[in-house]
CSV table of C-alpha atoms and ligand atoms in Angstrom, one decimal:
chain,number,residue,atom,x,y,z
P,251,UNK,CA,126.0,60.9,91.2
P,252,UNK,CA,127.2,61.4,87.4
P,253,UNK,CA,130.7,62.1,86.9
P,254,UNK,CA,130.1,63.7,83.5
P,255,UNK,CA,129.0,67.1,83.6
P,256,UNK,CA,130.4,68.8,80.4
P,257,UNK,CA,128.1,68.8,77.3
P,258,UNK,CA,128.8,65.7,75.1
P,259,UNK,CA,131.2,66.6,72.3
P,260,UNK,CA,130.4,65.9,68.7
P,261,UNK,CA,132.0,62.8,66.8
P,262,UNK,CA,130.4,60.1,69.0
P,263,UNK,CA,132.3,57.0,69.4
P,264,UNK,CA,131.1,53.5,69.7
P,265,UNK,CA,133.1,50.8,71.6
P,266,UNK,CA,132.4,47.0,71.0
P,267,UNK,CA,133.8,44.6,73.4
P,268,UNK,CA,133.8,43.4,77.1
P,269,UNK,CA,131.9,44.8,80.2
P,270,UNK,CA,132.9,42.8,83.6
P,271,UNK,CA,133.0,43.1,87.2
P,272,UNK,CA,136.5,43.6,88.4
P,273,UNK,CA,136.8,42.4,92.2
P,274,UNK,CA,140.2,44.1,93.0
P,275,UNK,CA,142.1,42.9,96.1
P,276,UNK,CA,144.7,45.6,97.1
P,277,UNK,CA,147.5,43.7,98.3
P,278,UNK,CA,151.0,44.7,99.8
P,279,UNK,CA,152.8,42.2,97.5
P,280,UNK,CA,151.8,39.5,95.0
P,281,UNK,CA,151.1,36.3,97.2
P,282,UNK,CA,153.0,33.2,97.0
P,283,UNK,CA,151.0,30.0,95.5
P,284,UNK,CA,149.2,28.3,98.4
P,285,UNK,CA,149.8,31.0,100.8
P,286,UNK,CA,147.2,32.8,102.8
P,287,UNK,CA,147.5,36.5,102.7
P,288,UNK,CA,145.1,39.3,103.8
P,289,UNK,CA,144.2,42.1,101.2
P,290,UNK,CA,144.4,45.8,102.6
P,291,UNK,CA,141.3,46.7,100.7
P,292,UNK,CA,138.9,45.2,98.2
P,293,UNK,CA,136.8,47.0,95.6
P,294,UNK,CA,134.0,46.2,93.2
P,295,UNK,CA,134.7,48.1,89.8
P,296,UNK,CA,133.4,48.1,86.4
P,297,UNK,CA,135.9,46.7,84.0
P,298,UNK,CA,136.5,44.9,80.6
P,299,UNK,CA,138.7,46.7,77.9
P,300,UNK,CA,135.6,48.2,75.9
P,301,UNK,CA,133.8,49.7,78.9
P,302,UNK,CA,137.0,51.0,80.4
P,303,UNK,CA,137.9,52.8,77.2
P,304,UNK,CA,134.3,54.1,77.2
P,305,UNK,CA,134.6,55.5,80.7
P,306,UNK,CA,138.0,57.0,80.0
P,307,UNK,CA,136.6,58.7,76.9
P,308,UNK,CA,133.6,59.8,78.8
P,309,UNK,CA,135.6,61.2,81.6
P,310,UNK,CA,137.6,63.3,79.1
P,311,UNK,CA,134.4,64.7,77.5
P,312,UNK,CA,133.7,62.3,74.6
P,313,UNK,CA,130.3,61.2,73.8
P,314,UNK,CA,130.6,57.3,73.4
P,315,UNK,CA,128.6,54.3,73.7
P,316,UNK,CA,129.2,50.6,74.4
P,317,UNK,CA,127.9,47.4,72.6
P,318,UNK,CA,128.4,44.4,74.9
P,319,UNK,CA,126.5,41.5,76.2
P,320,UNK,CA,125.3,41.8,79.9
P,321,UNK,CA,123.9,39.1,82.3
P,322,UNK,CA,121.3,39.4,84.9
P,323,UNK,CA,121.8,39.8,88.7
P,324,UNK,CA,123.7,42.0,91.1
P,325,UNK,CA,126.9,42.0,89.1
P,326,UNK,CA,125.1,43.4,86.2
P,327,UNK,CA,123.1,45.9,88.1
P,328,UNK,CA,126.3,47.3,89.5
P,329,UNK,CA,127.9,47.6,86.0
P,330,UNK,CA,124.9,49.2,84.7
P,331,UNK,CA,124.8,51.6,87.7
P,332,UNK,CA,128.5,52.4,87.1
P,333,UNK,CA,127.8,53.0,83.3
P,334,UNK,CA,125.0,55.8,84.5
P,335,UNK,CA,127.6,57.1,86.8
P,336,UNK,CA,130.2,57.4,83.9
P,337,UNK,CA,127.5,58.8,81.3
P,338,UNK,CA,128.0,55.8,79.1
P,339,UNK,CA,124.6,54.7,77.5
P,340,UNK,CA,123.9,51.1,77.6
P,341,UNK,CA,120.9,51.0,75.6
P,342,UNK,CA,122.8,49.1,72.7
P,343,UNK,CA,123.9,46.5,75.2
P,344,UNK,CA,122.3,43.1,74.8
P,345,UNK,CA,121.0,41.3,78.1
P,346,UNK,CA,121.2,37.7,78.4
P,347,UNK,CA,118.8,36.6,81.1
P,348,UNK,CA,120.0,33.8,83.3
P,349,UNK,CA,123.4,34.5,82.6
P,350,UNK,CA,125.9,36.2,85.2
P,351,UNK,CA,128.2,39.0,84.1
P,352,UNK,CA,131.9,37.9,83.5
P,353,UNK,CA,134.0,38.5,86.5
P,354,UNK,CA,137.8,39.3,87.0
P,355,UNK,CA,139.6,38.5,90.3
P,356,UNK,CA,142.4,40.9,90.5
P,357,UNK,CA,145.3,41.2,92.6
P,358,UNK,CA,146.8,44.6,92.7
P,359,UNK,CA,150.2,44.8,94.1
P,360,UNK,CA,150.3,48.4,95.8
P,361,UNK,CA,154.0,48.4,95.9
P,362,UNK,CA,154.6,48.5,92.2
P,363,UNK,CA,151.0,48.9,90.8
P,364,UNK,CA,151.1,45.4,89.0
P,365,UNK,CA,147.7,43.7,88.4
P,366,UNK,CA,147.3,39.9,88.1
P,367,UNK,CA,143.8,39.1,86.5
P,368,UNK,CA,141.9,35.8,86.9
P,369,UNK,CA,139.0,36.2,84.4
P,370,UNK,CA,135.9,34.0,84.4
P,371,UNK,CA,133.2,34.0,81.9
P,372,UNK,CA,130.2,32.0,80.6
P,373,UNK,CA,128.3,34.6,79.2
P,374,UNK,CA,127.7,34.4,75.5
P,375,UNK,CA,129.4,36.8,73.2
P,376,UNK,CA,128.2,39.4,70.9
P,377,UNK,CA,126.6,37.9,67.8
P,378,UNK,CA,126.2,39.3,64.2
P,379,UNK,CA,122.5,39.4,64.9
P,380,UNK,CA,122.9,41.7,68.0
P,381,UNK,CA,125.3,44.0,66.3
P,382,UNK,CA,122.7,44.3,63.3
P,383,UNK,CA,120.2,45.8,65.5
P,384,UNK,CA,122.5,48.8,66.5
P,385,UNK,CA,122.0,51.8,64.4
P,386,UNK,CA,125.6,52.6,63.7
P,387,UNK,CA,125.1,55.7,61.6
P,388,UNK,CA,125.5,58.4,64.3
P,389,UNK,CA,129.0,57.2,65.1
P,390,UNK,CA,132.2,58.7,63.4
P,391,UNK,CA,134.4,56.0,64.9
P,392,UNK,CA,133.9,52.4,66.0
P,393,UNK,CA,136.5,50.7,68.1
P,394,UNK,CA,136.6,46.8,68.4
P,395,UNK,CA,138.3,45.2,71.1
P,396,UNK,CA,139.3,42.2,69.1
P,397,UNK,CA,137.6,39.1,70.5
P,398,UNK,CA,136.1,36.2,68.7
P,399,UNK,CA,137.7,36.9,65.3
P,400,UNK,CA,135.2,34.8,63.4
P,401,UNK,CA,132.4,37.0,64.8
P,402,UNK,CA,134.2,40.4,65.1
P,403,UNK,CA,135.4,40.2,61.5
P,404,UNK,CA,131.7,40.2,60.4
P,405,UNK,CA,130.8,42.9,62.6
P,406,UNK,CA,133.8,45.0,61.1
P,407,UNK,CA,132.4,43.8,57.6
P,408,UNK,CA,129.1,45.4,58.5
P,409,UNK,CA,130.7,48.9,59.1
P,410,UNK,CA,132.8,48.5,56.1
P,411,UNK,CA,129.4,48.0,54.2
P,412,UNK,CA,128.0,50.9,55.7
P,413,UNK,CA,130.9,53.0,54.6
P,414,UNK,CA,130.6,52.1,51.1
P,415,UNK,CA,127.4,54.2,50.6
P,416,UNK,CA,127.5,56.6,53.5
P,417,UNK,CA,128.6,60.3,53.2
P,418,UNK,CA,130.3,60.1,56.6
P,419,UNK,CA,132.8,57.2,56.7
P,420,UNK,CA,133.2,55.7,60.1
P,421,UNK,CA,136.9,55.1,61.1
P,422,UNK,CA,137.5,51.6,62.4
P,423,UNK,CA,140.0,50.9,65.1
P,424,UNK,CA,140.8,47.2,66.4
P,425,UNK,CA,142.8,46.2,69.3
P,426,UNK,CA,144.4,42.7,69.2
P,427,UNK,CA,145.9,42.0,72.4
P,428,UNK,CA,145.2,38.3,73.1
P,429,UNK,CA,147.5,35.5,71.8
P,430,UNK,CA,145.1,32.7,72.4
P,431,UNK,CA,142.6,33.9,69.6
P,432,UNK,CA,143.2,33.5,65.8
P,433,UNK,CA,143.6,37.2,65.6
P,434,UNK,CA,145.2,37.3,62.1
P,435,UNK,CA,141.9,38.0,60.3
P,436,UNK,CA,141.3,41.1,62.2
P,437,UNK,CA,144.8,42.8,61.1
P,438,UNK,CA,143.8,43.8,57.6
P,439,UNK,CA,140.5,45.2,58.6
P,440,UNK,CA,141.4,48.1,60.7
P,441,UNK,CA,142.1,51.9,59.9
P,442,UNK,CA,143.9,52.2,63.1
P,443,UNK,CA,145.3,48.8,64.4
P,444,UNK,CA,146.4,48.6,68.1
P,445,UNK,CA,148.5,45.5,68.7
P,446,UNK,CA,149.6,44.6,72.3
P,447,UNK,CA,153.2,43.8,73.2
P,448,UNK,CA,152.2,40.0,74.1
P,449,UNK,CA,151.0,39.7,70.5
P,450,UNK,CA,153.7,41.4,69.0
P,451,UNK,CA,156.2,39.1,71.0
P,452,UNK,CA,154.2,36.2,70.1
P,453,UNK,CA,154.7,37.0,66.5
P,454,UNK,CA,158.5,37.3,67.0
P,455,UNK,CA,159.0,41.1,67.1
P,456,UNK,CA,161.5,42.2,69.7
P,457,UNK,CA,160.6,45.8,69.8
P,458,UNK,CA,157.8,48.1,69.2
P,459,UNK,CA,159.4,49.8,66.5
P,460,UNK,CA,159.9,46.4,64.7
P,461,UNK,CA,156.2,45.4,65.3
P,462,UNK,CA,154.7,48.4,63.8
P,463,UNK,CA,157.1,48.2,60.7
P,464,UNK,CA,156.5,44.5,60.3
P,465,UNK,CA,152.5,44.5,61.0
P,466,UNK,CA,152.1,47.0,58.1
P,467,UNK,CA,153.1,44.1,55.7
P,468,UNK,CA,149.7,42.4,56.6
P,469,UNK,CA,147.7,45.6,57.7
P,470,UNK,CA,145.5,47.5,55.5
P,471,UNK,CA,147.6,49.7,53.0
P,472,UNK,CA,146.4,53.0,54.6
P,473,UNK,CA,146.3,51.8,58.2
P,474,UNK,CA,147.8,53.7,61.3
P,475,UNK,CA,149.5,50.8,63.1
P,476,UNK,CA,150.3,51.2,66.8
P,477,UNK,CA,152.0,49.0,69.5
P,478,UNK,CA,151.9,50.0,73.1
P,479,UNK,CA,154.9,48.4,75.0
P,480,UNK,CA,154.0,48.6,78.7
P,481,UNK,CA,156.4,51.0,80.7
P,482,UNK,CA,158.6,51.5,77.6
P,483,UNK,CA,155.9,53.5,76.0
P,484,UNK,CA,154.4,52.9,72.6
P,485,UNK,CA,155.3,53.1,68.8
P,486,UNK,CA,153.3,53.7,65.7
P,487,UNK,CA,153.5,54.0,62.0
P,488,UNK,CA,151.4,56.2,59.8
P,489,UNK,CA,149.9,55.6,56.7
P,490,UNK,CA,153.1,56.5,54.7
P,491,UNK,CA,155.0,53.9,56.9
P,492,UNK,CA,156.8,56.8,59.0
P,493,UNK,CA,157.7,55.4,62.5
P,494,UNK,CA,157.2,57.3,65.7
P,495,UNK,CA,158.3,56.3,69.0
P,496,UNK,CA,157.0,57.7,72.2
P,497,UNK,CA,158.5,57.1,75.7
P,498,UNK,CA,156.0,56.2,78.5
P,499,UNK,CA,155.0,59.1,81.0
P,500,UNK,CA,155.8,57.7,84.4
P,501,UNK,CA,153.6,59.0,87.1
P,502,UNK,CA,155.4,60.3,90.6
P,503,UNK,CA,154.3,57.0,92.0
P,504,UNK,CA,153.1,53.7,90.3
P,505,UNK,CA,149.8,53.1,91.9
P,506,UNK,CA,147.5,51.0,89.5
P,507,UNK,CA,148.1,49.8,86.2
P,508,UNK,CA,144.8,48.2,85.8
P,509,UNK,CA,143.5,49.4,82.5
P,510,UNK,CA,146.6,51.1,81.4
P,511,UNK,CA,146.2,49.9,77.9
P,512,UNK,CA,142.3,50.7,77.7
P,513,UNK,CA,143.2,54.2,78.8
P,514,UNK,CA,146.0,54.3,76.1
P,515,UNK,CA,143.4,53.4,73.5
P,516,UNK,CA,140.9,55.9,74.7
P,517,UNK,CA,143.5,58.8,74.4
P,518,UNK,CA,144.7,57.6,71.0
P,519,UNK,CA,141.2,57.3,69.6
P,520,UNK,CA,140.3,60.7,71.3
P,521,UNK,CA,143.1,62.5,69.8
P,522,UNK,CA,143.3,61.0,66.3
P,523,UNK,CA,139.6,61.5,66.0
P,524,UNK,CA,140.3,65.1,66.4
P,525,UNK,CA,142.9,65.0,63.6
P,526,UNK,CA,145.8,65.9,65.9
P,527,UNK,CA,148.1,63.5,63.7
P,528,UNK,CA,150.2,60.3,64.9
P,529,UNK,CA,152.9,61.8,66.6
P,530,UNK,CA,150.8,64.0,69.0
P,531,UNK,CA,148.0,61.5,69.4
P,532,UNK,CA,150.8,59.0,70.6
P,533,UNK,CA,152.1,61.1,73.1
P,534,UNK,CA,148.6,62.3,74.3
P,535,UNK,CA,147.8,58.5,74.8
P,536,UNK,CA,151.0,58.0,76.9
P,537,UNK,CA,150.5,60.9,78.8
P,538,UNK,CA,146.9,59.7,79.7
P,539,UNK,CA,147.8,56.1,80.5
P,540,UNK,CA,150.9,57.3,82.6
P,541,UNK,CA,148.6,59.5,84.5
P,542,UNK,CA,146.2,56.4,85.0
P,543,UNK,CA,149.0,54.4,86.4
P,544,UNK,CA,149.6,57.1,89.0
P,545,UNK,CA,146.0,57.0,90.4
P,546,UNK,CA,143.7,54.2,91.7
P,547,UNK,CA,140.9,53.6,89.2
P,548,UNK,CA,140.1,56.0,86.5
P,549,UNK,CA,137.8,58.8,87.9
P,550,UNK,CA,140.7,61.2,88.7
P,551,UNK,CA,141.3,61.3,84.6
P,552,UNK,CA,138.1,63.8,84.5
P,553,UNK,CA,140.7,66.7,85.5
P,554,UNK,CA,143.2,65.5,82.6
P,555,UNK,CA,142.1,67.6,79.6
C,84,ADP,P1,147.8,46.7,79.4
C,84,ADP,O1,148.6,45.7,79.7
C,84,ADP,O2,147.0,47.3,80.3
C,84,ADP,O3,147.1,46.2,78.1
C,84,ADP,P2,150.2,48.2,78.4
C,84,ADP,O4,151.1,47.6,79.5
C,84,ADP,O5,150.5,47.8,77.0
C,84,ADP,O6,148.8,48.1,78.8
C,84,ADP,O7,150.4,49.7,78.5
C,84,ADP,C1,149.6,50.6,77.7
C,84,ADP,C2,150.4,52.0,77.8
C,84,ADP,O8,150.1,52.3,79.2
C,84,ADP,C3,151.7,52.1,77.5
C,84,ADP,O9,152.0,52.4,76.1
C,84,ADP,C4,152.2,53.1,78.4
C,84,ADP,O10,152.0,54.6,77.7
C,84,ADP,C5,151.5,53.2,79.7
C,84,ADP,N1,152.0,52.5,80.7
C,84,ADP,C6,152.0,51.2,81.0
C,84,ADP,N2,152.6,51.0,82.1
C,84,ADP,C7,153.2,51.9,82.3
C,84,ADP,C8,154.1,52.5,83.5
C,84,ADP,N3,154.6,51.6,84.4
C,84,ADP,N4,154.3,53.8,83.5
C,84,ADP,C9,153.8,54.7,82.8
C,84,ADP,N5,153.1,54.5,81.7
C,84,ADP,C10,152.8,53.0,81.4
C,85,FRU,C1,141.9,45.6,82.0
C,85,FRU,C2,140.6,44.7,81.9
C,85,FRU,C3,140.0,44.4,83.4
C,85,FRU,C4,139.2,43.3,83.0
C,85,FRU,C5,140.4,42.5,82.0
C,85,FRU,C6,139.9,41.5,80.9
C,85,FRU,O1,142.4,45.7,80.7
C,85,FRU,O2,139.8,45.1,80.9
C,85,FRU,O3,139.0,45.6,83.5
C,85,FRU,O4,139.2,42.5,84.1
C,85,FRU,O5,141.0,43.4,81.5
C,85,FRU,O6,140.6,40.7,80.3
């Protein structure tokens, strides 16, 4: 059954990045190494930053699509059926026969909502050739989950080239949240740059405010720079360098933080694309992500807007 019943809104959004299978083990506590514990429950869920962001956008009534690579087999079949359920089209996804979909094994601690992820993949990443086949002209916003910077920087260049002649410019947002990649090449490319706490700390920034101020030095001159900081909330600086800080919106009970950042991104993109401004958009993103932390999975966000 589809979760999406409302008519799709204008200004479609394209997300580029990961789709994977999340095998979530719900445990009363985080197990000790080399112990033997029993999970209370186990669920197969669709995951991956880009797919999670698409799911949330779709749940809050936005038309969005995903570009990713897909494998073959029961994991991929499951993800495709989940995308149908969320109303996220998969016609732009690139199938790689004889490859399995990436899988995350997740321990979700039901006492404090923490999620510990062990991710495995051997599926090829999206290539420039794959992305060239996608007609990007219908989209008003393209969000890139910052993966493989050498390839993704070329994907972004393609959107920038399109923008040089297009009447309706596509806004480019980029999320940089992994320290293990050579992410610096992505930083100057975004109109909306979202830098995760781990990356900010890796760069030596002590606070989210410091991060958004210092990141402006290498970001695009007119960029909006955003830094989510877990249960502390998020900060942003606007095109003029004005800094905003928004505390997190704590749920009544912390249930599940898996995908909080992806939900935050969806809320931010949704609100900024409706020209609500940086301050309001930061608040909306924190409210949406906080609501997500208070529920298992994402489906309850359907009643958020
Ligand atoms: P992730 O680790 O999933 O990428 P973050 O930890 O950076 O995500 O959090 C993203 C956003 O989610 C934060 O800016 C905040 O708004 C919200 N958030 C995260 N953890 C909590 C929490 N414990 N309570 C309320 N909101 C939270
Ligand atoms: C959450 C998530 C999970 C996935 C993992 C990949 O942000 O996208 O759904 O398993 O991160 O790193």
